[in-house]
Short mmCIF file of C-alpha atoms in Angstrom, two decimals:
data_model
loop_
_atom_site.label_atom_id
_atom_site.label_comp_id
_atom_site.label_asym_id
_atom_site.label_seq_id
_atom_site.Cartn_x
_atom_site.Cartn_y
_atom_site.Cartn_z
CA MET F 1 -31.64 7.83 47.11
CA ASP F 2 -30.39 4.42 46.41
CA GLU F 3 -26.98 4.71 44.40
CA ILE F 4 -27.18 2.52 41.45
CA ILE F 5 -23.99 0.15 41.62
CA ASN F 6 -22.59 -1.43 38.41
CA ARG F 7 -21.70 -4.77 39.68
CA VAL F 8 -20.58 -5.92 36.39
CA ALA F 9 -17.90 -3.15 36.29
CA GLN F 10 -16.85 -4.12 39.94
CA SER F 11 -16.53 -7.89 39.18
CA ALA F 12 -13.01 -9.94 38.68
CA LEU F 13 -14.31 -10.95 35.27
CA VAL F 14 -11.98 -10.57 32.32
CA SER F 15 -13.33 -10.46 28.64
CA PHE F 16 -11.84 -12.25 25.95
CA ASN F 17 -13.26 -10.98 22.47
CA LEU F 18 -12.21 -13.29 19.63
CA GLU F 19 -13.19 -10.32 17.17
CA ASP F 20 -9.60 -8.77 18.13
CA LEU F 21 -8.03 -11.52 16.69
CA LYS F 22 -9.51 -11.47 13.31
CA HIS F 23 -6.73 -10.52 10.84
CA PRO F 24 -7.71 -7.31 9.05
CA GLY F 25 -6.32 -8.36 5.57
CA GLU F 26 -8.14 -8.82 2.58
CA ARG F 27 -9.25 -12.52 1.91
CA VAL F 28 -8.99 -13.44 -1.86
CA VAL F 29 -9.61 -16.85 -3.72
CA TYR F 30 -7.17 -18.09 -6.32
CA ASP F 31 -8.99 -20.54 -8.38
CA ILE F 32 -6.47 -23.12 -10.51
CA LYS F 33 -9.50 -23.65 -12.88
CA ASP F 34 -8.45 -20.55 -14.85
CA ASN F 35 -5.13 -22.17 -15.52
CA LEU F 36 -6.78 -25.11 -16.88
CA PHE F 37 -6.52 -26.09 -20.84
CA HIS F 38 -10.21 -26.49 -21.91
CA GLY F 39 -11.24 -26.26 -18.03
CA LEU F 40 -10.00 -30.06 -17.95
CA ILE F 41 -6.29 -30.57 -17.68
CA LEU F 42 -3.38 -28.58 -16.59
CA ARG F 43 -0.52 -28.25 -19.29
CA GLU F 44 2.80 -28.12 -17.47
CA LYS F 45 4.45 -25.72 -20.11
CA ASP F 46 1.31 -23.41 -20.15
CA PHE F 47 1.31 -23.32 -16.40
CA ARG F 48 4.91 -22.39 -15.92
CA ASP F 49 4.59 -19.78 -18.45
CA PHE F 50 1.79 -18.38 -16.66
CA ILE F 51 3.68 -18.60 -13.34
CA LYS F 52 6.73 -16.76 -14.64
CA THR F 53 4.64 -13.80 -16.14
CA HIS F 54 1.90 -13.33 -13.73
CA ASP F 55 2.09 -10.28 -11.45
CA TRP F 56 2.32 -11.73 -7.98
CA SER F 57 2.51 -8.27 -6.50
CA GLN F 58 -1.46 -8.22 -6.51
CA TYR F 59 -1.40 -10.56 -3.61
CA ASP F 60 0.82 -8.38 -1.16
CA GLY F 61 -0.40 -8.44 2.24
CA LYS F 62 -3.50 -10.33 1.23
CA ASN F 63 -4.81 -13.95 2.74
CA VAL F 64 -5.30 -16.52 -0.19
CA ALA F 65 -7.39 -19.28 -0.53
CA ILE F 66 -6.14 -21.90 -3.25
CA VAL F 67 -8.77 -23.86 -4.70
CA CYS F 68 -9.86 -25.71 -8.00
CA SER F 69 -13.69 -25.48 -8.62
CA ALA F 70 -13.44 -27.42 -11.64
CA ASP F 71 -13.76 -31.06 -11.89
CA ALA F 72 -10.21 -31.66 -12.78
CA ILE F 73 -7.12 -33.67 -11.66
CA VAL F 74 -4.66 -30.97 -10.80
CA PRO F 75 -1.11 -32.49 -9.68
CA THR F 76 -0.05 -31.59 -6.41
CA TRP F 77 3.16 -30.05 -7.52
CA ALA F 78 1.02 -27.16 -9.15
CA TYR F 79 -0.43 -26.07 -5.90
CA MET F 80 3.08 -26.12 -4.38
CA LEU F 81 4.39 -23.99 -7.23
CA LEU F 82 1.61 -21.62 -6.52
CA ALA F 83 2.88 -21.33 -2.89
CA SER F 84 6.23 -20.78 -3.80
CA LYS F 85 5.10 -17.75 -5.80
CA LEU F 86 2.64 -16.62 -3.26
CA GLN F 87 5.50 -16.76 -0.46
CA GLY F 88 6.90 -13.32 0.23
CA HIS F 89 3.56 -11.75 -1.25
CA ALA F 90 0.59 -12.95 0.57
CA HIS F 91 0.20 -12.84 4.41
CA ARG F 92 -1.08 -16.02 4.58
CA TYR F 93 -2.13 -18.83 1.79
CA VAL F 94 -3.61 -22.10 2.20
CA PHE F 95 -5.04 -24.93 0.19
CA GLY F 96 -8.80 -24.73 0.89
CA ASN F 97 -11.70 -22.45 0.75
CA LEU F 98 -12.38 -19.15 2.51
CA ASP F 99 -13.47 -20.98 5.53
CA ALA F 100 -10.22 -23.13 5.54
CA LEU F 101 -8.44 -19.74 5.35
CA GLU F 102 -10.27 -18.22 8.18
CA GLN F 103 -9.59 -21.14 10.20
CA GLU F 104 -5.96 -20.85 9.39
CA LEU F 105 -5.98 -17.08 10.46
CA PHE F 106 -7.72 -17.61 13.65
CA HIS F 107 -5.44 -20.83 14.47
CA GLU F 108 -2.33 -18.45 13.67
CA ALA F 109 -3.86 -15.59 16.13
CA ILE F 110 -4.77 -17.99 18.99
CA ALA F 111 -1.45 -19.57 19.05
CA ALA F 112 0.13 -16.26 19.65
CA VAL F 113 -2.22 -15.57 22.90
CA ASP F 114 -0.30 -15.76 25.98
CA ALA F 115 -2.32 -17.80 28.26
CA GLU F 116 -0.42 -16.79 31.36
CA GLU F 117 -2.38 -13.45 31.14
CA TYR F 118 -5.42 -15.65 32.01
CA ARG F 119 -3.84 -17.59 35.02
CA ASP F 120 -6.60 -18.02 37.70
CA ALA F 121 -8.95 -15.45 35.76
CA LYS F 122 -12.62 -15.63 35.68
CA VAL F 123 -12.84 -15.36 31.71
CA VAL F 124 -15.68 -14.23 29.48
CA VAL F 125 -15.44 -15.33 26.03
CA LYS F 126 -17.46 -12.50 24.19
CA GLY F 127 -20.10 -13.76 21.79
CA CYS F 128 -22.45 -12.14 19.53
CA GLY F 129 -20.38 -9.38 18.14
CA GLN F 130 -20.06 -7.25 14.69
CA ASP F 131 -18.07 -9.69 12.76
CA PRO F 132 -18.65 -13.34 12.42
CA VAL F 133 -16.12 -15.54 14.39
CA PRO F 134 -15.92 -19.35 13.28
CA THR F 135 -17.07 -21.81 15.63
CA TYR F 136 -13.70 -23.36 15.17
CA ALA F 137 -11.99 -20.31 17.22
CA TYR F 138 -14.51 -20.65 20.16
CA VAL F 139 -13.24 -24.44 20.50
CA ALA F 140 -9.46 -23.34 20.11
CA ILE F 141 -9.63 -20.63 22.62
CA MET F 142 -11.33 -23.07 25.25
CA GLN F 143 -8.30 -25.46 24.55
CA LYS F 144 -5.90 -22.63 25.19
CA LEU F 145 -7.78 -21.23 28.44
CA LEU F 146 -8.88 -24.39 30.18
CA PRO F 147 -5.39 -25.27 31.56
CA VAL F 148 -5.05 -21.85 33.06
CA ALA F 149 -8.34 -20.05 33.93
CA ALA F 150 -10.26 -20.61 36.97
CA SER F 151 -13.51 -20.22 35.07
CA VAL F 152 -14.66 -19.80 31.66
CA MET F 153 -17.86 -18.37 30.45
CA TYR F 154 -19.67 -17.51 27.33
CA GLY F 155 -21.35 -14.33 26.46
CA GLU F 156 -21.32 -10.73 27.94
CA PRO F 157 -20.28 -9.91 31.52
CA CYS F 158 -23.81 -9.14 32.48
CA SER F 159 -25.38 -12.38 31.09
CA THR F 160 -23.01 -15.27 30.83
CA VAL F 161 -23.48 -19.01 30.29
CA PRO F 162 -21.05 -20.78 32.62
CA LEU F 163 -18.92 -23.47 30.57
CA TYR F 164 -16.15 -24.36 32.85
CA LYS F 165 -15.15 -23.99 36.48
CA ARG F 166 -11.84 -25.50 37.99
CA PRO F 167 -12.44 -28.21 40.62
CA LYS F 168 -11.17 -27.26 43.90
CA ALA F 169 -8.01 -28.99 44.92
#
């Protein structure tokens, strides 16, 4: 009988799964529209009173996207004041929607990747996983891997799309 050989397992391919970088913390939106007087303007005194009395501990460990969904002019200092209160509670906070928050979380995680671990490796960036990964993360990991990897592919080790191969010197 012919023995079945798993060539994928024997290959020198190194898998990189961006899903592993996804921060597990809850994502929440803080909409400043709830602080607007008649949904139109931000009154400084009312806002400062709210800031003093609000329970900021409810954001402990969470990832917060700060937005204003109302068509109103909100002074920049109001967002800065919110940030000062989220500091020390939220894991990460950004001005923008949940997509901007997710991009920042992946940016932070990819920045922490030690590219040297992939020096001269044939890397397969895994695709089609369980959790959605923003396209931004795929582009950012390419930027991190290109200077060190011998080659970069996309997909699964058994079926890859070649993306980059270092030119021979």
